[in-house]
Tab-separated table of C-alpha atoms in Angstrom:
chain	number	residue	atom	x	y	z
A	1	MET	CA	-0.039	0.070	0.004
A	2	ASN	CA	1.777	3.390	-1.137
A	3	THR	CA	-0.848	5.619	0.576
A	4	LYS	CA	1.168	7.490	3.285
A	5	THR	CA	-0.796	10.710	3.856
A	6	ILE	CA	-3.695	10.767	6.437
A	7	ILE	CA	-5.871	13.756	6.740
A	8	PHE	CA	-8.077	13.713	9.902
A	9	ASP	CA	-11.265	15.315	10.818
A	10	MET	CA	-11.296	16.615	14.560
A	11	ASP	CA	-14.682	16.777	15.882
A	12	GLY	CA	-16.088	13.387	16.361
A	13	VAL	CA	-12.813	11.829	15.303
A	14	ILE	CA	-9.904	13.251	17.547
A	15	PHE	CA	-12.090	14.851	20.247
A	16	ASP	CA	-15.387	13.449	21.683
A	17	THR	CA	-17.109	16.973	20.963
A	18	GLU	CA	-19.974	15.973	19.000
A	19	ASN	CA	-21.694	14.064	21.891
A	20	LEU	CA	-20.918	16.876	24.245
A	21	PHE	CA	-22.152	19.824	21.974
A	22	LEU	CA	-25.377	17.554	21.657
A	23	ASP	CA	-25.778	17.400	25.239
A	24	CYS	CA	-25.195	20.935	25.562
A	25	TRP	CA	-27.908	21.677	22.853
A	26	LYS	CA	-30.397	19.168	24.555
A	27	ILE	CA	-30.286	21.335	27.621
A	28	LEU	CA	-30.892	24.556	25.876
A	29	ALA	CA	-33.761	22.688	23.887
A	30	GLU	CA	-35.414	21.659	26.893
A	31	GLN	CA	-35.053	25.119	28.689
A	32	HIS	CA	-36.452	26.818	25.396
A	33	ASN	CA	-38.993	24.092	24.443
A	34	ILE	CA	-37.218	23.567	20.849
A	35	LYS	CA	-38.520	20.400	19.141
A	36	ASN	CA	-36.443	17.853	17.203
A	37	MET	CA	-33.262	19.210	18.243
A	38	GLU	CA	-31.210	16.023	17.999
A	39	GLN	CA	-32.457	15.473	14.432
A	40	VAL	CA	-31.505	18.986	13.491
A	41	TYR	CA	-28.293	18.659	15.196
A	42	HIS	CA	-27.543	15.564	13.214
A	43	ARG	CA	-27.799	17.506	10.017
A	44	CYS	CA	-25.107	19.849	11.267
A	45	ILE	CA	-22.473	17.364	11.970
A	46	GLY	CA	-19.381	17.921	9.731
A	47	VAL	CA	-20.320	21.246	8.265
A	48	ASN	CA	-18.980	24.847	8.926
A	49	GLU	CA	-20.679	27.595	10.950
A	50	LYS	CA	-22.353	29.278	8.051
A	51	ALA	CA	-23.990	25.893	6.732
A	52	THR	CA	-24.937	25.131	10.610
A	53	ARG	CA	-26.741	28.669	10.608
A	54	ALA	CA	-28.536	27.777	7.375
A	55	ILE	CA	-29.766	24.497	8.750
A	56	PHE	CA	-30.863	25.868	12.026
A	57	GLU	CA	-32.893	28.786	10.349
A	58	GLU	CA	-34.496	26.236	7.807
A	59	ALA	CA	-35.778	24.040	10.585
A	60	TYR	CA	-36.769	26.681	13.092
A	61	GLY	CA	-37.210	30.027	10.917
A	62	THR	CA	-35.078	33.132	10.537
A	63	GLN	CA	-36.412	34.500	13.989
A	64	PHE	CA	-34.662	31.501	15.739
A	65	SER	CA	-32.155	33.088	18.159
A	66	TYR	CA	-29.109	31.298	16.541
A	67	ASP	CA	-26.375	33.564	17.882
A	68	GLU	CA	-27.760	33.803	21.446
A	69	LEU	CA	-28.438	30.073	21.795
A	70	THR	CA	-25.152	29.188	20.258
A	71	ALA	CA	-23.227	31.478	22.568
A	72	LYS	CA	-25.177	29.624	25.462
A	73	ALA	CA	-24.416	26.093	23.942
A	74	SER	CA	-20.496	27.168	23.597
A	75	GLN	CA	-20.665	28.278	27.558
A	76	LEU	CA	-21.819	25.039	28.637
A	77	PHE	CA	-19.469	23.130	26.362
A	78	PHE	CA	-16.318	25.302	27.775
A	79	GLU	CA	-17.452	25.014	31.228
A	80	TYR	CA	-17.492	21.252	30.715
A	81	VAL	CA	-14.237	21.290	29.347
A	82	GLU	CA	-12.536	23.675	31.685
A	83	LYS	CA	-13.724	21.255	34.577
A	84	ASN	CA	-13.043	17.933	33.024
A	85	GLY	CA	-10.733	18.579	29.996
A	86	MET	CA	-11.257	18.098	26.263
A	87	PRO	CA	-12.645	14.535	25.826
A	88	MET	CA	-10.477	12.435	23.412
A	89	LYS	CA	-11.470	9.592	21.465
A	90	PRO	CA	-9.678	6.296	22.574
A	91	GLY	CA	-6.617	5.455	20.568
A	92	VAL	CA	-6.071	8.814	19.058
A	93	ARG	CA	-2.520	9.318	20.480
A	94	GLU	CA	-1.517	5.658	19.729
A	95	LEU	CA	-2.539	6.103	16.084
A	96	LEU	CA	-0.841	9.481	15.890
A	97	ASP	CA	2.347	7.990	17.315
A	98	TYR	CA	2.098	5.351	14.954
A	99	LEU	CA	1.682	7.456	11.974
A	100	THR	CA	4.660	9.556	12.868
A	101	GLY	CA	6.928	6.703	13.600
A	102	ASN	CA	6.277	5.134	10.268
A	103	GLY	CA	6.863	8.108	8.043
A	104	TYR	CA	3.299	9.227	7.234
A	105	LYS	CA	2.357	12.756	6.361
A	106	ILE	CA	-0.349	13.999	8.811
A	107	GLY	CA	-2.995	16.605	8.111
A	108	LEU	CA	-6.111	17.939	9.560
A	109	ALA	CA	-9.200	19.280	7.785
A	110	SER	CA	-11.930	20.679	10.443
A	111	SER	CA	-15.037	22.553	9.533
A	112	THR	CA	-14.310	24.314	12.965
A	113	LYS	CA	-12.639	27.912	13.116
A	114	GLU	CA	-8.967	27.660	12.921
A	115	LYS	CA	-8.499	29.653	16.486
A	116	HIS	CA	-10.692	26.873	18.249
A	117	VAL	CA	-8.906	23.926	16.478
A	118	LYS	CA	-5.587	25.079	17.057
A	119	SER	CA	-6.215	25.962	20.681
A	120	GLN	CA	-7.914	22.512	21.371
A	121	LEU	CA	-5.118	20.445	19.650
A	122	ALA	CA	-2.498	22.614	21.620
A	123	GLY	CA	-4.536	22.106	24.831
A	124	ARG	CA	-4.067	18.170	24.509
A	125	ASP	CA	-0.344	18.500	23.101
A	126	LEU	CA	-1.698	17.255	19.839
A	127	LEU	CA	-0.919	20.226	17.291
A	128	SER	CA	2.689	19.241	16.773
A	129	TYR	CA	1.572	15.977	15.146
A	130	PHE	CA	-0.047	17.702	12.029
A	131	GLN	CA	2.042	19.280	9.188
A	132	VAL	CA	-1.055	20.937	7.686
A	133	VAL	CA	-4.144	22.231	9.381
A	134	ILE	CA	-6.893	23.504	7.449
A	135	CYS	CA	-10.058	24.804	9.002
A	136	GLY	CA	-13.502	25.768	8.140
A	137	ASP	CA	-12.797	29.427	7.755
A	138	MET	CA	-10.114	28.936	5.513
A	139	VAL	CA	-12.385	27.580	2.523
A	140	SER	CA	-15.500	29.281	1.059
A	141	ARG	CA	-17.501	26.045	0.734
A	142	SER	CA	-18.160	23.616	3.542
A	143	LYS	CA	-18.232	19.933	3.538
A	144	PRO	CA	-19.944	17.960	1.778
A	145	GLU	CA	-18.040	19.913	-1.030
A	146	PRO	CA	-14.446	18.749	-1.229
A	147	ASP	CA	-12.820	21.987	-1.003
A	148	ILE	CA	-11.109	21.571	2.575
A	149	PHE	CA	-9.727	18.234	1.661
A	150	LEU	CA	-8.547	19.454	-1.629
A	151	LYS	CA	-6.623	22.269	0.132
A	152	ALA	CA	-5.068	19.960	2.714
A	153	CYS	CA	-3.873	17.788	0.087
A	154	LYS	CA	-2.360	20.531	-1.902
A	155	GLU	CA	-0.597	21.878	1.216
A	156	ILE	CA	0.813	18.855	2.241
A	157	ASP	CA	1.972	17.965	-1.401
A	158	THR	CA	-0.073	14.708	-1.898
A	159	LEU	CA	-2.508	13.755	-4.509
A	160	PRO	CA	-5.799	13.339	-3.117
A	161	GLU	CA	-6.113	9.756	-4.604
A	162	GLU	CA	-2.726	8.810	-2.661
A	163	ALA	CA	-4.369	9.934	0.671
A	164	PHE	CA	-6.463	8.650	3.426
A	165	ALA	CA	-9.237	10.694	5.026
A	166	ILE	CA	-10.512	9.801	8.570
A	167	GLU	CA	-14.031	11.072	8.903
A	168	ASP	CA	-17.024	10.108	11.378
A	169	SER	CA	-19.812	12.272	9.542
A	170	TYR	CA	-21.837	11.565	6.346
A	171	ASN	CA	-20.719	15.067	5.095
A	172	GLY	CA	-17.034	14.414	5.754
A	173	ILE	CA	-17.066	11.191	3.801
A	174	ARG	CA	-18.894	12.799	1.036
A	175	ALA	CA	-16.400	15.514	0.667
A	176	ALA	CA	-13.418	13.239	1.223
A	177	THR	CA	-14.892	10.938	-1.499
A	178	ALA	CA	-15.490	13.844	-3.757
A	179	ALA	CA	-12.005	14.963	-3.619
A	180	GLY	CA	-10.838	11.434	-4.717
A	181	MET	CA	-9.408	10.323	-1.109
A	182	LYS	CA	-9.754	7.080	0.198
A	183	ALA	CA	-12.361	7.720	3.014
A	184	ILE	CA	-12.154	5.681	6.263
A	185	MET	CA	-15.047	6.113	8.439
A	186	VAL	CA	-15.112	5.942	12.094
A	187	PRO	CA	-18.719	6.406	12.958
A	188	ASP	CA	-19.428	8.720	16.128
A	189	ILE	CA	-23.092	9.796	16.765
A	190	VAL	CA	-24.676	8.408	13.594
A	191	PRO	CA	-24.104	5.180	12.210
A	192	PRO	CA	-23.133	4.368	8.568
A	193	ASP	CA	-26.092	3.935	5.939
A	194	GLU	CA	-26.295	2.404	2.697
A	195	GLU	CA	-24.779	5.462	1.100
A	196	MET	CA	-21.839	5.417	3.692
A	197	LYS	CA	-21.104	1.874	3.015
A	198	GLU	CA	-20.730	2.514	-0.603
A	199	LEU	CA	-18.763	5.905	-0.359
A	200	ALA	CA	-16.187	4.711	2.395
A	201	TYR	CA	-13.127	3.098	1.571
A	202	LYS	CA	-13.236	1.219	4.924
A	203	ILE	CA	-15.391	1.464	8.037
A	204	PHE	CA	-13.992	0.720	11.399
A	205	PRO	CA	-15.558	0.966	14.970
A	206	SER	CA	-12.612	2.732	16.363
A	207	LEU	CA	-9.069	4.379	15.889
A	208	GLU	CA	-7.622	1.275	17.157
A	209	GLU	CA	-8.649	-0.709	14.527
A	210	VAL	CA	-7.614	2.019	11.810
A	211	ARG	CA	-3.961	1.413	13.132
A	212	GLU	CA	-4.397	-2.164	13.044
A	213	PHE	CA	-5.260	-2.071	9.595
A	214	LEU	CA	-2.559	0.176	8.568
A	215	ALA	CA	-0.043	-1.835	10.242
A	216	LEU	CA	-1.176	-4.947	8.820
A	217	ASN	CA	-1.018	-3.201	5.562
A	218	GLU	CA	2.563	-2.314	6.048
A	219	LYS	CA	3.884	-5.875	6.222
């Protein structure tokens, strides 16, 4: 196997933030009597802030207090993180250590804003693993468009067809596939459906199994 470049998503792959943010939104939904929050939230996984706003306004109307409630959700989120630390997915550091030790190029393509991405990675001493970090505010079109992955591959100097992408979301898998990459899905909140099974190069239940797959193919 000649593929020696891996581009990670962050939320739901490196950090267990999707579940935490969902819990925060559920609290707000109960307080403000907002219906179907979980279903709407699922549609926002993997997209940038602009697309998220559009999804919320489509679901709840343009009078929806998006900025106010997003600020409250973020406050709940960071209160948890300050008290407990950023929750990491099992096997993250072991996989990154394996990739570093075996000569892989490692990049990141996250729909989250750059200041949050770099702060969160640095807070867990993970930032130095990544040669390239591309964020949602660095490209004009959000996942499921391929722009963020194409930019990551260009900056890390690898052809998309010679790179893996590790994603948890439908939109992330769609974006990586559209870019021409080998998309590995490690599902988080939403399990793979038939579309994901068709698009994904591989589907693994954990990052540990991703590392085992790569190690097996190194032999």
